[in-house]
Coordinates of C-alpha atoms and ligand atoms in Angstrom, one line a residue:
X1424 CA 222.2 204.4 122.7
X1425 CA 223.1 202.8 118.7
X1426 CA 226.5 204.8 117.3
X1427 CA 224.5 207.0 114.8
X1428 CA 222.4 208.9 118.1
X1429 CA 225.8 209.2 119.8
X1430 CA 227.4 211.0 117.2
X1431 CA 224.6 213.2 117.1
X1432 CA 225.2 214.9 120.8
X1433 CA 227.4 217.6 121.0
X1434 CA 231.0 216.5 121.6
X1435 CA 230.9 217.6 126.1
X1436 CA 234.4 220.1 126.9
X1437 CA 232.6 221.9 129.6
X1438 CA 234.0 220.1 132.4
X1439 CA 235.9 216.6 133.9
X1440 CA 233.1 216.1 135.8
X1441 CA 230.8 215.2 133.5
X1442 CA 231.8 211.6 133.0
X1443 CA 229.5 208.9 133.7
X1444 CA 231.1 206.1 135.7
X1445 CA 232.4 203.2 133.1
X1446 CA 230.7 199.1 132.8
X1447 CA 233.8 198.2 135.5
X1448 CA 233.5 201.4 137.9
X1449 CA 229.5 200.0 138.2
X1450 CA 229.9 196.3 138.7
X1451 CA 232.6 197.7 141.4
X1452 CA 230.3 199.7 143.5
X1453 CA 227.5 196.7 143.5
X1454 CA 229.7 194.4 144.8
X1455 CA 230.6 196.8 147.9
X1456 CA 230.8 195.6 150.8
X1457 CA 228.2 198.4 153.1
X1458 CA 228.1 199.7 156.2
X1459 CA 226.3 202.9 158.5
X1460 CA 229.4 205.5 158.3
X1461 CA 227.8 207.5 160.8
X1462 CA 227.5 204.1 163.0
X1463 CA 230.1 201.4 163.2
X1464 CA 232.0 202.2 159.7
X1465 CA 231.6 201.3 156.4
X1466 CA 234.0 198.4 154.9
X1467 CA 234.2 200.3 151.3
X1468 CA 235.4 203.9 153.2
X1469 CA 237.6 203.0 155.5
X1470 CA 239.8 200.8 152.6
X1471 CA 238.9 203.8 150.6
X1472 CA 240.4 206.5 153.4
X1473 CA 243.3 204.0 153.7
X1474 CA 243.9 203.5 150.5
X1475 CA 244.5 207.6 149.6
X1476 CA 245.9 208.0 153.5
X1477 CA 249.1 206.1 152.1
X1478 CA 249.1 207.3 148.5
X1479 CA 250.3 210.6 149.9
X1480 CA 252.3 209.0 152.4
X1481 CA 249.6 211.1 155.1
X1482 CA 248.3 209.9 159.0
X1483 CA 244.7 209.6 157.8
X1484 CA 241.9 210.7 155.3
X1485 CA 238.0 211.4 155.1
X1486 CA 235.9 211.0 152.3
X1487 CA 233.6 213.7 151.7
X1488 CA 230.9 213.9 149.4
X1489 CA 232.6 217.3 147.4
X1490 CA 236.4 219.2 146.3
X1491 CA 234.2 222.2 148.1
X1492 CA 233.6 220.4 151.0
X1493 CA 237.1 218.7 151.7
X1494 CA 238.6 222.6 150.9
X1495 CA 236.0 224.4 153.7
X1496 CA 236.9 221.8 156.1
X1497 CA 240.8 222.4 155.4
X1498 CA 240.1 225.9 156.4
X1499 CA 238.0 225.1 159.3
X1500 CA 239.6 222.4 161.1
X1501 CA 243.2 225.1 160.6
X1502 CA 242.0 228.5 161.8
X1503 CA 239.9 230.1 163.9
X1504 CA 237.7 232.9 162.6
X1505 CA 239.1 235.9 162.8
X1506 CA 242.5 234.6 161.3
X1507 CA 244.3 235.3 157.7
X1508 CA 244.5 233.3 154.6
X1509 CA 246.9 233.9 152.1
X1510 CA 246.2 232.8 147.8
X1511 CA 246.6 233.3 144.4
X1512 CA 243.9 235.4 143.1
X1513 CA 242.1 233.5 140.8
X1514 CA 241.7 230.5 143.0
X1515 CA 238.6 227.7 143.4
X1516 CA 238.7 228.5 146.7
X1517 CA 237.8 232.1 147.0
X1518 CA 236.8 232.2 143.1
X1519 CA 234.0 229.1 143.5
X1520 CA 232.9 228.4 146.7
X1521 CA 229.9 231.0 147.6
X1522 CA 232.7 232.8 149.7
X1523 CA 232.6 229.8 152.2
X1524 CA 236.0 230.8 153.7
X1525 CA 234.7 234.2 154.7
X1526 CA 231.0 232.8 155.6
X1527 CA 231.5 229.1 157.1
X1528 CA 235.3 229.8 158.2
X1529 CA 235.3 233.2 158.8
X1530 CA 238.8 234.0 156.8
X1531 CA 240.2 237.4 155.7
X1532 CA 241.9 237.1 152.5
X1533 CA 245.1 238.2 150.9
X1534 CA 246.2 237.9 147.7
X1535 CA 249.6 236.6 145.8
X1536 CA 249.4 237.4 141.9
X1537 CA 251.6 234.8 140.8
X1538 CA 251.7 233.9 136.8
X1539 CA 248.5 231.6 136.2
X1540 CA 248.0 231.2 139.7
X1541 CA 251.9 230.1 140.2
X1542 CA 253.8 232.3 142.8
X1543 CA 257.3 232.6 144.7
X1544 CA 257.6 232.3 147.7
X1545 CA 259.3 236.9 147.5
X1546 CA 255.3 236.7 146.1
X1547 CA 253.7 236.2 149.4
X1548 CA 256.1 236.5 151.9
X1549 CA 255.2 240.2 152.2
X1550 CA 252.0 239.1 152.3
X1551 CA 252.1 238.1 156.2
X1552 CA 251.8 240.6 158.7
X1553 CA 253.8 238.8 161.6
X1554 CA 253.7 242.0 163.7
X1555 CA 252.8 242.2 166.8
X1556 CA 250.1 244.3 166.2
X1557 CA 246.5 244.7 167.3
X1558 CA 245.1 246.2 163.8
X1559 CA 246.2 242.6 161.9
X1560 CA 244.8 239.5 161.6
X1561 CA 246.8 236.6 162.1
X1562 CA 248.0 235.3 159.5
X1563 CA 247.0 231.0 159.4
X1564 CA 247.0 230.0 156.0
X1565 CA 248.4 229.8 153.0
X1566 CA 246.3 227.6 150.1
X1567 CA 248.2 226.3 147.6
X1568 CA 245.9 224.7 143.6
X1569 CA 247.6 221.8 141.7
X1570 CA 246.6 221.8 139.2
X1571 CA 245.7 225.7 138.8
X1572 CA 241.9 225.2 137.2
X1573 CA 242.1 229.1 136.2
X1574 CA 245.8 229.5 135.4
X1575 CA 245.1 226.3 133.0
X1576 CA 245.0 223.5 134.8
X1577 CA 249.1 224.5 135.6
X1578 CA 250.9 221.8 137.7
X1579 CA 253.6 223.1 140.3
X1580 CA 257.1 221.6 139.8
X1581 CA 257.3 220.3 143.0
X1582 CA 261.0 222.4 143.7
X1583 CA 258.9 225.2 143.4
X1584 CA 256.5 224.3 145.6
X1585 CA 258.6 223.1 147.8
X1586 CA 260.8 226.6 148.4
X1587 CA 256.8 227.9 149.3
X1588 CA 255.7 226.0 151.8
X1589 CA 259.1 225.6 153.4
X1590 CA 259.0 229.7 153.8
X1591 CA 255.8 229.5 155.2
X1592 CA 255.9 227.0 157.8
X1593 CA 259.1 229.6 158.6
X1594 CA 256.4 232.0 159.2
X1595 CA 254.0 229.5 161.6
X1596 CA 251.6 229.4 158.5
X1597 CA 249.8 225.7 157.7
X1598 CA 249.6 225.0 153.8
X1599 CA 246.4 224.0 152.6
X1600 CA 246.9 222.1 148.7
X1601 CA 244.0 222.4 146.6
X1602 CA 244.6 219.4 144.6
X1603 CA 241.1 218.9 143.2
X1604 CA 243.3 217.7 140.0
X1605 CA 246.7 216.9 141.4
X1606 CA 246.1 213.3 139.9
X1607 CA 246.8 215.1 136.2
X1608 CA 249.0 217.6 137.9
X1609 CA 251.4 214.4 139.4
X1610 CA 250.8 212.2 135.3
X1611 CA 252.2 215.8 134.0
X1612 CA 255.7 216.5 136.0
X1613 CA 255.7 212.6 137.2
X1614 CA 256.4 213.7 140.5
X1615 CA 254.5 211.4 143.0
X1616 CA 251.1 212.8 145.4
X1617 CA 253.2 211.6 147.8
X1618 CA 255.8 213.8 147.0
X1619 CA 254.1 217.1 146.6
X1620 CA 252.4 215.9 149.2
X1621 CA 254.8 215.7 151.6
X1622 CA 254.8 219.7 151.8
X1623 CA 251.7 220.3 152.7
X1624 CA 250.1 219.7 155.8
X1625 CA 246.6 219.1 153.7
X1626 CA 245.6 217.5 150.9
X1627 CA 242.0 217.5 149.6
X1628 CA 241.7 215.8 146.1
X1629 CA 238.6 214.7 143.6
X1630 CA 237.4 211.4 142.5
X1631 CA 234.7 212.9 140.5
X1632 CA 237.0 215.0 137.9
X1633 CA 239.8 213.3 136.0
X1634 CA 239.4 209.7 137.5
X1635 CA 235.7 209.7 136.0
X1636 CA 233.7 208.7 139.4
X1637 CA 230.0 209.9 140.6
X1638 CA 230.4 211.4 143.3
X1639 CA 233.5 212.2 145.6
X1640 CA 236.3 213.8 146.7
X1641 CA 239.0 213.5 150.0
X1642 CA 240.8 215.3 152.7
X1643 CA 244.1 213.9 153.8
X1644 CA 246.1 215.2 156.0
X1645 CA 247.9 214.6 160.3
X1646 CA 245.3 213.2 162.0
X1647 CA 244.7 215.7 164.3
X1648 CA 243.4 217.3 162.0
X1649 CA 241.3 214.9 160.5
X1650 CA 239.8 214.4 163.8
X1651 CA 238.7 217.4 163.7
X1652 CA 237.5 217.4 159.9
X1653 CA 235.6 214.7 160.9
X1654 CA 233.5 216.9 163.6
X1655 CA 233.4 219.6 161.2
X1656 CA 231.6 217.2 158.2
X1657 CA 228.7 216.1 161.0
X1658 CA 228.7 219.5 161.2
X1659 CA 228.3 220.5 157.8
X1660 CA 225.7 217.4 157.1
X1661 CA 228.3 216.1 155.0
X1662 CA 228.2 212.9 156.7
X1663 CA 227.3 209.9 154.6
X1664 CA 225.8 206.2 155.2
X1665 CA 226.2 203.8 152.9
X1666 CA 228.2 205.6 151.1
X1667 CA 230.7 202.4 150.2
X1668 CA 229.2 202.9 146.9
X1669 CA 230.2 205.8 146.5
X1670 CA 233.7 204.5 147.6
X1671 CA 233.9 202.1 145.8
X1672 CA 234.3 203.9 142.7
X1673 CA 237.0 205.7 143.5
X1674 CA 239.3 202.7 144.4
X1675 CA 238.4 201.8 140.8
X1676 CA 239.3 204.8 139.6
X1677 CA 242.9 205.2 142.1
X1678 CA 243.5 201.3 140.7
X1679 CA 242.4 201.6 136.7
X1680 CA 242.2 205.4 135.9
X1681 CA 245.0 207.0 138.0
X1682 CA 247.4 206.3 134.9
X1683 CA 245.3 206.6 131.9
X1684 CA 245.0 210.5 132.2
X1685 CA 248.4 210.9 130.6
X1686 CA 245.9 210.4 128.0
X1687 CA 243.7 212.9 128.5
X1688 CA 247.0 215.5 127.9
X1689 CA 247.6 213.9 125.2
X1690 CA 244.2 215.0 123.3
X1691 CA 244.0 218.8 124.7
X1692 CA 248.1 218.5 122.0
X1693 CA 246.2 217.4 119.9
X1694 CA 243.0 220.0 120.0
X1695 CA 245.7 223.1 120.2
X1696 CA 246.8 221.4 117.3
X1697 CA 244.0 221.2 115.1
X1698 CA 242.6 224.8 116.3
X1699 CA 246.1 226.8 116.3
X1700 CA 245.9 228.8 113.2
X1701 CA 242.1 229.2 112.7
X1702 CA 241.1 232.5 112.3
X1703 CA 241.2 234.7 115.4
X1704 CA 241.5 232.2 117.8
X1705 CA 244.7 232.2 119.6
X1706 CA 245.7 229.1 121.9
X1707 CA 249.0 229.8 124.5
X1708 CA 250.7 226.8 124.3
X1709 CA 252.7 227.4 126.8
X1710 CA 249.6 227.2 129.3
X1711 CA 247.8 223.8 128.3
X1712 CA 250.8 221.1 130.2
X1713 CA 247.2 218.7 131.7
X1714 CA 244.1 218.7 130.1
X1715 CA 242.2 221.8 130.4
X1716 CA 243.2 224.1 126.7
X1717 CA 241.8 227.5 127.6
X1718 CA 241.7 229.4 124.3
X1719 CA 240.9 233.4 123.6
X1720 CA 238.5 234.8 120.4
X1721 CA 239.5 238.0 118.3
X1722 CA 236.4 239.7 119.1
X1723 CA 235.0 239.8 115.4
X1724 CA 233.9 236.4 116.8
X1725 CA 231.8 237.7 119.2
X1726 CA 232.8 237.4 122.8
X1727 CA 233.6 233.8 123.9
X1728 CA 229.7 233.3 125.2
X1729 CA 228.5 233.5 122.2
X1730 CA 231.2 231.7 120.2
X1731 CA 230.3 229.1 122.4
X1732 CA 226.5 229.2 121.8
X1733 CA 227.3 229.1 117.5
X1734 CA 229.0 225.4 118.2
X1735 CA 227.0 224.0 120.9
X1736 CA 225.2 221.7 118.5
X1737 CA 228.3 220.6 118.0
X1738 CA 230.7 220.8 120.9
X1739 CA 230.2 222.0 124.6
X1740 CA 232.4 224.3 125.7
X1741 CA 232.1 227.4 129.1
X1742 CA 233.0 231.1 128.3
X1743 CA 235.5 231.9 131.1
X1744 CA 235.9 235.1 130.4
X1745 CA 235.2 238.3 128.0
X1746 CA 237.6 236.5 125.3
X1747 CA 238.1 233.1 126.6
X1748 CA 236.8 229.5 126.4
X1749 CA 237.8 226.6 128.8
X1750 CA 237.3 223.1 126.5
X1751 CA 238.4 220.5 129.0
X1752 CA 239.2 216.2 128.5
X1753 CA 237.9 213.5 130.0
X1754 CA 238.0 209.7 130.3
X1755 CA 234.6 209.9 128.0
X1756 CA 237.0 212.3 125.0
X1757 CA 238.3 209.6 122.2
X1758 CA 240.6 210.9 119.3
X1759 CA 237.3 211.2 117.4
X1760 CA 235.6 213.0 119.5
X1761 CA 238.8 215.5 119.7
X1762 CA 238.9 215.4 115.4
X1763 CA 234.9 216.2 115.5
X1764 CA 235.6 218.6 117.9
X1765 CA 238.4 220.5 116.9
X1766 CA 236.5 220.6 113.4
X1767 CA 233.7 222.3 114.4
X1768 CA 235.9 225.2 116.6
X1769 CA 237.5 225.4 113.1
X1770 CA 234.7 225.4 111.6
X1771 CA 233.0 228.3 113.4
X1772 CA 236.5 230.6 113.3
X1773 CA 236.3 230.5 109.8
X1774 CA 232.6 230.9 108.9
X1775 CA 233.1 235.2 110.3
Ligands
PLP2068 C1 236.5 221.3 140.9 C2 237.7 221.9 141.5 C3 237.1 221.8 142.8 C4 235.7 221.1 143.9 O1 234.8 221.1 143.1 P1 233.3 220.1 143.8 O2 232.7 220.7 142.3 O3 232.9 220.9 145.2 O4 234.1 218.4 143.6 C5 238.6 222.7 144.2 N1 239.7 222.6 143.9 C6 239.4 223.3 142.3 C7 240.8 223.4 142.0 C8 238.3 222.6 141.6 O5 238.1 222.6 140.0

């Protein structure tokens, strides 16, 4: 594509999932040694699983097609039908994963109401009904999300996470961390993946978001949990064959794209600088801590959906509520793209 043609395409800020493999990532994929990962095992998948387990300081890892499957395996492997999960009311597992926690894992749920997806031990403890009373389901699992997507891409302070997990464990709960954007949380806080992961029993991570891979997530945990997850992955139809091609992209991304997510965070701040103060646009900057920018549009500009529609020739974003728009910065967004997106949003706000 010529530069001129590319300049006419809208800047895609809908999600950090829209990235395409870079040339170097393609080369790594093409060069990967492959095998049948259901029969004898694929050597590149094995390498990725060992690398991810070491990075998070856990026994074992299983490579899966999606973050949704990683979360579902974590729930199914650590609970029984009829058990109860405690989680934030806006968490991805409940909000965006087609009710799999109920339909497939058979869990009931009680919600915490924290601030932007982050809660405290005092918030969730009253929800844990441990009394020996036949009325109540058995509370078995606490789910935390890091960074919290609908909260605004907010990373957990590790001390707070440690406290919450310690109190959950004291009550006999397992803890699952949905770390689809754990890499962003690490880059924003300086906490390492292992320093976060040590507090949870299982952690899911995505390679296809901020790291820029075409496909793939992983579930990390103790050996017994991951063994159960291997059996369940086959049951769910998620066991893949020459998946080393995909794992090679993830290995490349762990080595080359993890540090650079700080650029995405800086550009999210730049986007805020550009749109803050535009008439009818409100950005709560305290919530912009990683690569996501949620902003509100005044009803005089129409609904959030109307606003996204109005700017779509220049910038693509998602409406996440009647007045709320989400813009996500990723691997393909450079400084020029941020300037252009910011200018288009300002223009659309001023046109009313
Ligand atoms: C994207 C995402 C997932 C998983 O999404 P898939 O599209 O299934 O890979 C899980 N949790 C969070 C917080 C996410 O943002």
